Coordinates of C-alpha atoms in Angstrom, one line a residue:
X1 CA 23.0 46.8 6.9
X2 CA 21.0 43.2 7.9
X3 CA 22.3 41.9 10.8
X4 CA 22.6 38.2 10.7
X5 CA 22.2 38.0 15.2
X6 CA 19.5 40.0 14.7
X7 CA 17.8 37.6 11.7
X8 CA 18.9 34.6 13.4
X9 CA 16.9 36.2 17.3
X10 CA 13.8 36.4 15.3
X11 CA 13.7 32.7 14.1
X12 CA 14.7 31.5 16.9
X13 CA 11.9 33.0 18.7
X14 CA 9.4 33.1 16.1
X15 CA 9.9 29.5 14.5
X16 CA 9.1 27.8 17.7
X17 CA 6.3 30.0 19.1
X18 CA 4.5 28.8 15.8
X19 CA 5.4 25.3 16.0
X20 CA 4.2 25.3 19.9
X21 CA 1.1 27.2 18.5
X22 CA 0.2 24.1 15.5
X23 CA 1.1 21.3 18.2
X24 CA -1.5 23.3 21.0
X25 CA -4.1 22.8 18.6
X26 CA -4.0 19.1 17.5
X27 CA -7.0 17.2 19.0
X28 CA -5.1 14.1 19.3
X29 CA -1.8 13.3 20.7
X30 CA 0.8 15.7 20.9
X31 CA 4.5 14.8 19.9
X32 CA 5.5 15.3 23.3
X33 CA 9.7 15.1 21.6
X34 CA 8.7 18.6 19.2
X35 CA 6.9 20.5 22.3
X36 CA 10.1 19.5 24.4
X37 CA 12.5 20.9 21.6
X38 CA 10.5 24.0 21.1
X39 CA 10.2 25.0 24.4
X40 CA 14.1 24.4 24.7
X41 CA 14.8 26.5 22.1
X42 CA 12.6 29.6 22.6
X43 CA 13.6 29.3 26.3
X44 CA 17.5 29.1 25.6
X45 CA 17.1 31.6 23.1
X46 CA 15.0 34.0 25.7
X47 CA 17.7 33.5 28.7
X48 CA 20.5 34.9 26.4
X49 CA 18.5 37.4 24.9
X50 CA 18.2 39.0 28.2
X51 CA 21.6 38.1 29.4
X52 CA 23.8 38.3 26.2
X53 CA 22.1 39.7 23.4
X54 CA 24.7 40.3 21.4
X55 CA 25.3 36.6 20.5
X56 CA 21.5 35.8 21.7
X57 CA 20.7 35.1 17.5
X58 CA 23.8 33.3 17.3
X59 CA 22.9 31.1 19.9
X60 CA 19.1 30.8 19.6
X61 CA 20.1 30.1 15.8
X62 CA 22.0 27.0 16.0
X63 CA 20.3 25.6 18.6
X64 CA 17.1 26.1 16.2
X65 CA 19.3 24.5 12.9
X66 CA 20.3 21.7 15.4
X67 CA 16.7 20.7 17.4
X68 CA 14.3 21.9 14.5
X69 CA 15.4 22.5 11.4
X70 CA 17.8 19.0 11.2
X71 CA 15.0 17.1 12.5
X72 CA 12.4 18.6 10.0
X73 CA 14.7 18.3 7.3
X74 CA 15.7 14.4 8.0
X75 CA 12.5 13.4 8.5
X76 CA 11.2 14.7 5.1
X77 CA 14.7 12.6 3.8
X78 CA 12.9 9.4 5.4
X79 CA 9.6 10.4 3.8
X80 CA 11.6 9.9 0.6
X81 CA 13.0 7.3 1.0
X82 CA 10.6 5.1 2.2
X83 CA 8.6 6.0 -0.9
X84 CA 11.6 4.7 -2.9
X85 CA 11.7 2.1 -0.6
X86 CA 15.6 2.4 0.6
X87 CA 14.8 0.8 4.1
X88 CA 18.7 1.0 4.6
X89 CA 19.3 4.4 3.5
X90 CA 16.1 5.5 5.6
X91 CA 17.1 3.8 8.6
X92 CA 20.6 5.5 8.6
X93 CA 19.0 8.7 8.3
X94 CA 16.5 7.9 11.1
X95 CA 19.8 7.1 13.3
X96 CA 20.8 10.6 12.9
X97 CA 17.4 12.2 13.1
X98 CA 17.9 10.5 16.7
X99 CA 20.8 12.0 17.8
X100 CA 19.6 15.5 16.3
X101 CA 16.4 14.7 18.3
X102 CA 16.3 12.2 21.1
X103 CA 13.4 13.0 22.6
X104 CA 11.2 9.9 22.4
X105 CA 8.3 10.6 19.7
X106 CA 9.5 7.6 17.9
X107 CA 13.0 6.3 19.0
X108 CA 12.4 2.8 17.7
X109 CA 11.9 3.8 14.4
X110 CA 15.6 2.9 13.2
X111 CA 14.6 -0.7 14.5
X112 CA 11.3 -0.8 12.3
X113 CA 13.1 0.0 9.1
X114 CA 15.3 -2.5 10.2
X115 CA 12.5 -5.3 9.7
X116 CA 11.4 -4.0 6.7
X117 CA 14.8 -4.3 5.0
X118 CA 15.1 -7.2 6.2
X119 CA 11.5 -8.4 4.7
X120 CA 12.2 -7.2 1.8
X121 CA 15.7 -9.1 1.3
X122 CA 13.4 -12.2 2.1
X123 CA 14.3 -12.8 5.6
X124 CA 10.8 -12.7 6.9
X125 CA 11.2 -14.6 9.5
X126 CA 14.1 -12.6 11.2
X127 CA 11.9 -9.6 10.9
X128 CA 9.0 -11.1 12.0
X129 CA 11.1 -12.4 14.9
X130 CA 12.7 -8.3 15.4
X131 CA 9.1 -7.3 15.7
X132 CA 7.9 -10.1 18.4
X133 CA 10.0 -8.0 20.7
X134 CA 8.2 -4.7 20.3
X135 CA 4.7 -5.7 19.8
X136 CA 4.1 -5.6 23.4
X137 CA 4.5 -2.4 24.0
X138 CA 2.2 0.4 24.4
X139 CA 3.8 2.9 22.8
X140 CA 3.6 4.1 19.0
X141 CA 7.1 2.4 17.9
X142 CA 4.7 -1.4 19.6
X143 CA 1.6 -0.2 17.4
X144 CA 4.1 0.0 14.5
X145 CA 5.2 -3.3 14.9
X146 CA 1.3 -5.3 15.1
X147 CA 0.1 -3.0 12.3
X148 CA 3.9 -4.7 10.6
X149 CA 3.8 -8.0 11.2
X150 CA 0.1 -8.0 10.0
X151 CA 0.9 -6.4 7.1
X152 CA 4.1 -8.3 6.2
X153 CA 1.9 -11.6 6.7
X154 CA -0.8 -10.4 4.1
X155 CA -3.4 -10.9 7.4
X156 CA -5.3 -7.9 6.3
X157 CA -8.5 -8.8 7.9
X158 CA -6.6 -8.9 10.8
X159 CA -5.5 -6.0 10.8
X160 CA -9.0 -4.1 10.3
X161 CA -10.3 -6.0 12.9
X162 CA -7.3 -4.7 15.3
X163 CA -7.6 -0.9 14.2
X164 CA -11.5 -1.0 14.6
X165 CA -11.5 -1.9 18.2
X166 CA -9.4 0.9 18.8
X167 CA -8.9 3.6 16.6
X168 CA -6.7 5.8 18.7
X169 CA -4.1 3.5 16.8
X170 CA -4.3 4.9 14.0
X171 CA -3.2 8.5 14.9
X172 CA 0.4 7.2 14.2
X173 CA 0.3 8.1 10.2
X174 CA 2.3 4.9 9.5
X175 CA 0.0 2.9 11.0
X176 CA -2.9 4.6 9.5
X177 CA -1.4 3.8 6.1
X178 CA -1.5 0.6 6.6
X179 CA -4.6 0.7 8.1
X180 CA -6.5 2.3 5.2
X181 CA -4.7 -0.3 2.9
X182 CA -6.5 -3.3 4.8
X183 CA -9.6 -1.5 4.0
X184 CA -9.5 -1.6 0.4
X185 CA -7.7 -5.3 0.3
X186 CA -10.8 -6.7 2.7
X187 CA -13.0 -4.6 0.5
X188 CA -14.2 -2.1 3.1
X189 CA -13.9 0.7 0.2
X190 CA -16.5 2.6 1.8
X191 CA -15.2 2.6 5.3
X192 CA -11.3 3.5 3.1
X193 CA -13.2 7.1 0.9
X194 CA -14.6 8.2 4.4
X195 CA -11.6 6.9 6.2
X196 CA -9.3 9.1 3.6
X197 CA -11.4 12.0 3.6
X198 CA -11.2 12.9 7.3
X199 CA -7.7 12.5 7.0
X200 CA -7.3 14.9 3.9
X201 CA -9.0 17.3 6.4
X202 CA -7.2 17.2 9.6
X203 CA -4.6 19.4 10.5
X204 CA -2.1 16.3 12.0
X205 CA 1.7 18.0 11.1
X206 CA 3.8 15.1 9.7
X207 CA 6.1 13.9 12.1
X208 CA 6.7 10.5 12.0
X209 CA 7.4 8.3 9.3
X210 CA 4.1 9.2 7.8
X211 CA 3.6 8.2 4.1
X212 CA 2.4 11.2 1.9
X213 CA -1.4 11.8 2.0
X214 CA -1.4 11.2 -1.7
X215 CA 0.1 7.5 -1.3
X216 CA -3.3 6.7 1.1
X217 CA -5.2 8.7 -2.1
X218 CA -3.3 6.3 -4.2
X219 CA -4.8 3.2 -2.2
X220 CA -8.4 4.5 -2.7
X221 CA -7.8 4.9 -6.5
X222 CA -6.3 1.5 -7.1
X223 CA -9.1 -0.3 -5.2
X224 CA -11.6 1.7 -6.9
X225 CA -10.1 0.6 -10.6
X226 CA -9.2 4.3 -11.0
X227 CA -6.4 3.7 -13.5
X228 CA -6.0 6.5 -14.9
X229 CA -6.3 9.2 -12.0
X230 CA -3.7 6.6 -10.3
X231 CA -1.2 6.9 -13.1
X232 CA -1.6 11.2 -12.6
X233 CA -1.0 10.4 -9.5
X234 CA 1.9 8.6 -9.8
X235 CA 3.3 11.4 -12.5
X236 CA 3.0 14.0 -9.6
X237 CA 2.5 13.9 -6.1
X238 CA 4.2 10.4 -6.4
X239 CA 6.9 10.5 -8.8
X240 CA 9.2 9.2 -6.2
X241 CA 7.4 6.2 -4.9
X242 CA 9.4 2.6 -6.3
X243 CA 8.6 1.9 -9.9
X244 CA 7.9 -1.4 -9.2
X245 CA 5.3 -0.7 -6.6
X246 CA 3.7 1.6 -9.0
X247 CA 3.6 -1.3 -11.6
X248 CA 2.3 -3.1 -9.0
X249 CA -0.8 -0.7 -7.6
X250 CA -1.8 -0.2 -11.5
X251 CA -2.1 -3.9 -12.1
X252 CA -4.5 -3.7 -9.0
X253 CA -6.5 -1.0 -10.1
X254 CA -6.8 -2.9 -13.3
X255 CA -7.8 -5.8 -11.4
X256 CA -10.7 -3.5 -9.5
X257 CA -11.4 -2.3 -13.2
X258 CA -12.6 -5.9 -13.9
X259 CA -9.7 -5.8 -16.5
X260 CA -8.6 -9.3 -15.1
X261 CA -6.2 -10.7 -18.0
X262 CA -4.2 -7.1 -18.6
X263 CA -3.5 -7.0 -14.9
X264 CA -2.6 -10.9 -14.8
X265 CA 0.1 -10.5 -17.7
X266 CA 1.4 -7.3 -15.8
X267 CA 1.8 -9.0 -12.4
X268 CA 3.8 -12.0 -14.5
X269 CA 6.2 -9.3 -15.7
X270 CA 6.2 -8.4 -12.6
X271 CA 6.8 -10.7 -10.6
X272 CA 10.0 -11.9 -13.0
X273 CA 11.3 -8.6 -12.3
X274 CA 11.3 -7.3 -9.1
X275 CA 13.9 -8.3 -6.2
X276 CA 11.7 -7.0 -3.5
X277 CA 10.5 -9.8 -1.5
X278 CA 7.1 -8.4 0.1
X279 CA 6.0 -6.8 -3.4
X280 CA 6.8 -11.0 -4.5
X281 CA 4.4 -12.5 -1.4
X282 CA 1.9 -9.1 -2.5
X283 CA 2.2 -10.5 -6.1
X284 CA 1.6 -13.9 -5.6
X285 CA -1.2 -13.3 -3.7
X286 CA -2.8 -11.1 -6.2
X287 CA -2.7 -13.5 -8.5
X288 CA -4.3 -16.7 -6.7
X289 CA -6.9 -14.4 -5.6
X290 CA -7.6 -12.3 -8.8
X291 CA -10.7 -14.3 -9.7
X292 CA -12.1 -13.1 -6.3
X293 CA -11.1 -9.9 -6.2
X294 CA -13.6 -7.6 -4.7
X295 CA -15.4 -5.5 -7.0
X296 CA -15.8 -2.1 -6.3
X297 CA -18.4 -0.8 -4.4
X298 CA -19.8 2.0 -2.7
X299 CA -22.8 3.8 -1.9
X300 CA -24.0 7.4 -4.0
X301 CA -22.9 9.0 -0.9
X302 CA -19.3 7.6 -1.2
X303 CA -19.4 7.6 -5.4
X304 CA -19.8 11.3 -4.5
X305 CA -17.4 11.4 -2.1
X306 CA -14.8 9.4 -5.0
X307 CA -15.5 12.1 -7.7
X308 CA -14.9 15.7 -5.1
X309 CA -11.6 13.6 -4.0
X310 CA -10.4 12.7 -7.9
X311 CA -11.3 16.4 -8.7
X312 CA -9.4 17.3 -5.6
X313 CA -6.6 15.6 -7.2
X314 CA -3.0 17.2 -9.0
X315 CA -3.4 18.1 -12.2
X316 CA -7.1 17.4 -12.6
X317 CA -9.0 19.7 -15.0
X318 CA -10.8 21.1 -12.1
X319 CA -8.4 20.7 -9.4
X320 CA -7.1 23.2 -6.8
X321 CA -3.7 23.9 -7.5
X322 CA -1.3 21.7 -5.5
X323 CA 2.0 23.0 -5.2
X324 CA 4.5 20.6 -5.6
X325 CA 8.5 21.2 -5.9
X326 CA 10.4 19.7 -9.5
X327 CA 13.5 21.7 -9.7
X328 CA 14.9 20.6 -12.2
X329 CA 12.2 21.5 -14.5
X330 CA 12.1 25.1 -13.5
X331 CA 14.1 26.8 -16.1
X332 CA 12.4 30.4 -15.6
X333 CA 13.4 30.2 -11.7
X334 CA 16.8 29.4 -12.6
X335 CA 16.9 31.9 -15.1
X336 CA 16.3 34.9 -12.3
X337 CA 18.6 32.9 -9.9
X338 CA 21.6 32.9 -12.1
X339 CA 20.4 37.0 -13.4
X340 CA 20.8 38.1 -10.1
X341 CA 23.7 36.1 -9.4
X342 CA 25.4 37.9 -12.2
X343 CA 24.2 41.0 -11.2
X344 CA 25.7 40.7 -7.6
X345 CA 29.0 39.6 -9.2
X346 CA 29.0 43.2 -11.4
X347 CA 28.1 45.1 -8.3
X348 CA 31.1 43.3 -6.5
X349 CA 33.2 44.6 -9.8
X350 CA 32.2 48.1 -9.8
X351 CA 32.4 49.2 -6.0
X352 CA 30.7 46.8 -4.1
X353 CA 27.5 45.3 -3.1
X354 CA 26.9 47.8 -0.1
X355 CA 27.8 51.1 -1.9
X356 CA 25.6 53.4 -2.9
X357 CA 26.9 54.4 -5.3
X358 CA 27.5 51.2 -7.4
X359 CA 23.7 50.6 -6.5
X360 CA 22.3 54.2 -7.9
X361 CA 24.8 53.4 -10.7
X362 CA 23.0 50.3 -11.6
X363 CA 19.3 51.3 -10.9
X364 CA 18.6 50.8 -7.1
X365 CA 15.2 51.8 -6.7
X366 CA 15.1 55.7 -5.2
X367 CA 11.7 57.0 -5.0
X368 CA 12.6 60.7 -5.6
X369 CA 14.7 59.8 -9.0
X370 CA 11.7 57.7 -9.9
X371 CA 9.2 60.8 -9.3
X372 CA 11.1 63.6 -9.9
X373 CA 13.6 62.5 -12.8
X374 CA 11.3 59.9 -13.9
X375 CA 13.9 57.2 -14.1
X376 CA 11.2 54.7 -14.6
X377 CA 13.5 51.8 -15.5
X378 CA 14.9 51.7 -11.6
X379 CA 11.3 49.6 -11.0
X380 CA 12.4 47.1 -13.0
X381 CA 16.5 46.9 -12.6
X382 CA 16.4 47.4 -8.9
X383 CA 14.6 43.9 -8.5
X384 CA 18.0 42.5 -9.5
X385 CA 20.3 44.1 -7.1
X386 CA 21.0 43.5 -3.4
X387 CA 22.9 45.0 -0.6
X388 CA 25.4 42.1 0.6
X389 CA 25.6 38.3 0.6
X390 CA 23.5 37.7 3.3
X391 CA 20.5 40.0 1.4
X392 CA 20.8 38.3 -1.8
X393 CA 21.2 34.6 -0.1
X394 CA 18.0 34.8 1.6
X395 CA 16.2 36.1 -1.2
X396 CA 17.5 33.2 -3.9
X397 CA 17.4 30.6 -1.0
X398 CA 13.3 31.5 -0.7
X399 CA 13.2 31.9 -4.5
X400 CA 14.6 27.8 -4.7
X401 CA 12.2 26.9 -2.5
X402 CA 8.7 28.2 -3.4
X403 CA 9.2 29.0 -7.1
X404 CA 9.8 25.3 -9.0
X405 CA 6.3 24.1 -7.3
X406 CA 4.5 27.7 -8.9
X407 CA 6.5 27.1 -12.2
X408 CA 5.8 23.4 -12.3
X409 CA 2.0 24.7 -12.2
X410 CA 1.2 27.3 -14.6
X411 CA 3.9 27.1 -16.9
X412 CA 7.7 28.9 -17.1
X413 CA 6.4 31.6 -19.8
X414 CA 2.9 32.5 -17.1
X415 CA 5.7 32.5 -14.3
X416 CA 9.0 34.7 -15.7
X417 CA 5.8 37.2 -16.3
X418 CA 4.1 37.0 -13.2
X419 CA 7.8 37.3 -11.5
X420 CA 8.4 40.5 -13.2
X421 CA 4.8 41.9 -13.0
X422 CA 4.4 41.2 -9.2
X423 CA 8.2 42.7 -8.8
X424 CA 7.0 45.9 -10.5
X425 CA 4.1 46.2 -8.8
X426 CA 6.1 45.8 -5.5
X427 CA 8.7 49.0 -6.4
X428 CA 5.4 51.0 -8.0
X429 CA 4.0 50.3 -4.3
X430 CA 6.7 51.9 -2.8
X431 CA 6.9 54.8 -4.9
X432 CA 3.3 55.1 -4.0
X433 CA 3.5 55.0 -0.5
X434 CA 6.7 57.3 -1.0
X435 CA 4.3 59.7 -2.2
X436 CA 2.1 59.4 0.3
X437 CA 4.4 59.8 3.2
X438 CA 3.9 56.3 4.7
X439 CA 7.6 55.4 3.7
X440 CA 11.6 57.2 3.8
X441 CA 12.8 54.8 2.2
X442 CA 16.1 56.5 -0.1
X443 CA 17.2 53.5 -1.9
X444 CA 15.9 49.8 -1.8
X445 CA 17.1 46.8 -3.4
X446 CA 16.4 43.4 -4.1
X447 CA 14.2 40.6 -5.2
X448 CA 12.2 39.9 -2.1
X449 CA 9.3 41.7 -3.8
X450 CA 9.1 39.0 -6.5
X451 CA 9.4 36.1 -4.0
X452 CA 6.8 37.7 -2.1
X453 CA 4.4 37.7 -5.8
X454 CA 4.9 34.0 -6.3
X455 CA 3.7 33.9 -2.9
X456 CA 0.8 35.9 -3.7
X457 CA 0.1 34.3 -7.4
X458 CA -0.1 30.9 -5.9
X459 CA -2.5 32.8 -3.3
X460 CA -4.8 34.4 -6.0
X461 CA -4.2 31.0 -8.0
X462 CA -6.0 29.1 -4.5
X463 CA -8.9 31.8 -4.0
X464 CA -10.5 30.6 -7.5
X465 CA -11.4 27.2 -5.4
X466 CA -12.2 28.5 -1.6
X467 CA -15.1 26.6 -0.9
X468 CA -12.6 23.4 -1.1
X469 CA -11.5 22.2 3.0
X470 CA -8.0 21.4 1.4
X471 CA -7.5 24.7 -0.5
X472 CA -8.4 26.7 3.0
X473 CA -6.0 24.8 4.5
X474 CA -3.6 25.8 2.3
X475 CA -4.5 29.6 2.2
X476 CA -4.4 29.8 5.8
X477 CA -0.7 28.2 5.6
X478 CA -0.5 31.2 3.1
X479 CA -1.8 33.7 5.3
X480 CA 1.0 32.4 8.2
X481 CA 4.0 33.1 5.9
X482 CA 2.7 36.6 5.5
X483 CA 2.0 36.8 9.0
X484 CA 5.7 35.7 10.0
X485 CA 7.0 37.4 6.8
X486 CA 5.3 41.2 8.4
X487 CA 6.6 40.3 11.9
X488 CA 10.1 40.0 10.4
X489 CA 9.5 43.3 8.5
X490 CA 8.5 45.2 11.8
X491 CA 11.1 43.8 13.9
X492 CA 13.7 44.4 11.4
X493 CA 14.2 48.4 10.5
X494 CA 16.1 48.0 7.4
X495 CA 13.5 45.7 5.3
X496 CA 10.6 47.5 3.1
X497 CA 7.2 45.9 4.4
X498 CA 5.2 48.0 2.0
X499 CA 7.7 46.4 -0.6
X500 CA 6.6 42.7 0.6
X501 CA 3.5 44.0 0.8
X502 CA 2.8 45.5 -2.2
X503 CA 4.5 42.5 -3.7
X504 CA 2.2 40.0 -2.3
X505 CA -1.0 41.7 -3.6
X506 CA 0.1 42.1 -7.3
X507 CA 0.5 38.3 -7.1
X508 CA -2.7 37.9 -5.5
X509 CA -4.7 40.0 -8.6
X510 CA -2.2 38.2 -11.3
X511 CA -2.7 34.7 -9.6
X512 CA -6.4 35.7 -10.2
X513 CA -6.4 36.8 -13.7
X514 CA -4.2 33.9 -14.3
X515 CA -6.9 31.2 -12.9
X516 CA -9.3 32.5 -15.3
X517 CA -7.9 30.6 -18.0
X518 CA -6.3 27.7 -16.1
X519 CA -3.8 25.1 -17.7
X520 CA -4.9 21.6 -18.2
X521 CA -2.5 19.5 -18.8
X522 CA -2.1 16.4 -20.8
X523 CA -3.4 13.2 -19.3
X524 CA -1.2 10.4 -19.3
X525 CA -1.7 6.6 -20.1
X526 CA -1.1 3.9 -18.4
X527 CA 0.8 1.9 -20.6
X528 CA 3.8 4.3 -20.5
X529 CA 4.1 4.5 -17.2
X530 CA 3.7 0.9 -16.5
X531 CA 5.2 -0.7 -19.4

């Protein structure tokens, strides 16, 4: 039976050796408040390992769900938010992301949303006045407040000027943001492709109040009259930024597109419209300027640069695939979610979720009644069994989070048989290695198999693009879950790794054959988006 102390000792220890390992690595500086509650935890976690390890997971756990987790979790909240641009909702958030985490990466930030709600509510002078107080100091929250109160002044050339004498500033993703968008308004779209490429490349985790790489992608589109890449953009890796700004940053690109009067009438609507008070002053200026606005331009070398980047893109025709989470459009996921629910709730009926019985009455997976007595069907039903709520709450938990961005991708008819396929190679392999000796396992349940296939599809679906920087990035983060995923498998007795295993590899070889005919999906226009 899984024991949750022992699960729990394992995260604990293994969560924040890899986090210390990612923040050893960063060439710039490291976020001294992370190394100080990674350390804590995998030192706390150590000391009653040693002294009580009976309760050492218990422990180790919560102080990981408290100092990590939270933190991780409230910080991808603000990311939201900000894109929706809720400034108060963010900045409460940010408050308790402080508590959770008071180590000083960024303990201003609360303050800085602050200004920016109150810009946006039209008191620009208050917040220009908040951000007098912090820009003299050298830290990142001071830096956050010049690269502000440039920006919320429209002194863009100002800004460019500031970040090119030192660039060290723009480390801080925030700033950097803002940073690249002074680029493109001052016409520096050469200096904003190369600017954004380097970034798409580096290996800079995101903690702070970064803005998604794809807004900074959206910048480069919009000053390069990229109109309709921008409106994909805004379908997918954007759905969540403010519909107004996205009204806005079309009407831009239409103005880069030379498309003067279409953009003109759009920014009128606009500007009627919206209550936002720094998209109004953003607005206004568009339209005194449009006349002027700078054409786009850029060298072969950077028109190059443009066309790997837009091919780079979600949902391009020749695009890696970028997984990306909708779950609420993920009916096939759901499907198996609520089939294994039911499932649990007949074991629970008829004797239990533990017994052995009730699970070789219902097709548990037992390698000698599959070879012997040729029960072939216990490949297949086993996958929807599992051995207590903990066993079947992991699995589903892991199954929410990585199977909507895979579904999203290639389709919910491609996934539920990929799911299945991947779940029967999994039992096959353990029949297999039962054969061969390299396993005793008597009975095994549960979907982890599967989960480890849509791990492997999305895998196979990534090798078909391995020359791209971006897709080896996100094979190696690939290759980690494995990593962590065997570690577990070893450390815990009672969990198949040739099941994972064989799992993961039948989704590498059906995420191949599935890239072979890839989907392309349909392009939309501008005009629904924006209208």
């Amino acid at each position: 039976m899984l024991d949750l102390n022992h699960i729990l000792l394992f995260i604990a220890i293994a969560s924040p050796v890899i986090l210390v390992a990612r923040l050893a690595r960063l060439k710039s500086a490291r976020p001294a408040g992370w190394m100080t509650a990674a350390l804590s935890v995998l030192v706390t976690t150590g000391i009653f390992w040693v002294l009580l390890p009976k309760v050492a997971g218990y422990v180790g756990g919560t102080l990981w769900a408290l100092l990590l987790l939270g933190p991780a979790l409230a910080e991808k909240k603000i990311a939201s938010l900000l894109l929706d641009k809720r400034y108060r909702a963010a900045r409460q958030v940010a408050i308790v992301r402080r508590v959770l985490h008071p180590w000083n990466d960024f303990s201003q930030l609360p303050s800085l949303l602050r200004t920016l709600e109150l810009a946006r509510d039209g008191q620009l002078h208050q917040a220009l006045d908040q951000l007098a107080s912090q820009r003299s100091q050298k830290t990142p929250a001071g830096h956050c407040a010049i690269a502000f109160t440039y920006a919320l002044t429209e002194n863009w050339p100002g800004l460019v000027d500031w970040g090119r004498k030192d660039l060290s500033v723009t480390h801080d993703p925030a700033v950097r943001a803002l940073y690249l968008r002074a680029l493109g308004e001052t016409g520096a779209l050469e200096d904003l492709a190369w600017a954004f490429a380097a970034r798409s490349q580096s290996l800079i985790p995101r903690l702070t109040i970064s803005s998604e790489a794809a807004q900074e992608l959206a910048y480069l589109l919009a000053f390069s009259g990229r109109t309709e890449e921008l409106v994909r953009l805004f379908r997918g890796a954007l759905a969540g930024l403010a519909r107004d700004h996205k009204k806005f940053w079309i009407a831009t690109s239409e103005l880069a597109e030379g498309k003067t009067r279409r953009a003109l009438e759009r920014f009128e609507r606009l500007r009627t419209e919206t209550r936002d008070a720094i998209l109004s002053r953003g607005i206004a200026r568009r339209m005194a300027t449009a006349r002027e606005f700078p054409a786009p331009r850029l060298s072969p070398s950077g028109q190059k640069l443009l066309a790997r980047l837009v091919r780079e893109m979600p949902s391009s025709r020749t695009s890696p695939p970028v997984l990306r989470n909708n779950r609420s459009g993920a009916p096939a996921v759901w499907a198996f979610i609520l089939l294994n629910v039911a499932m649990f709730g007949v074991e629970m009926m008829l004797g239990g979720s533990t017994n052995p019985r009730t699970l070789n009455f219902l097709g548990a997976l037992e390698p000698a009644a599959v070879i012997y007595h040729h029960e072939y069907w216990r490949l297949l039903t086993a996958l929807f069994l599992h051995y207590g709520l903990l066993h079947i709450s992991f699995n589903l938990y892991a199954l929410y989070l990585l199977g909507p961005a895979l579904e999203c991708m290639i389709g919910s008819a491609r996934f539920a048989a990929g799911y299945l396929l991947t779940g029967l190679g999994s039992s096959g392999g353990v029949v297999i290695l039962h054969l061969l000796h390299l396993t005793r396992a008597d009975q095994l349940v549960g979907a982890s198999g599967c989960v480890m296939g849509v791990i492997g599809i999305s895998a196979g679906l990534l090798l078909r693009h391995r020359q791209s920087p971006l897709v080896g990035r996100r094979l190696r983060e690939i290759l980690i879950i494995v990593a962590f995923q065997t570690a577990f498998d070893l450390w815990t007795p009672q969990v198949s790794l040739g099941a994972h295993m064989s799992g993961f590899l039948s989704g590498v070889c059906i995420g191949m054959i599935f890239a072979a005919r890839p989907m392309v999906p349909k392009r939309p226009s501008p005009q629904t988006l924006s209208s």
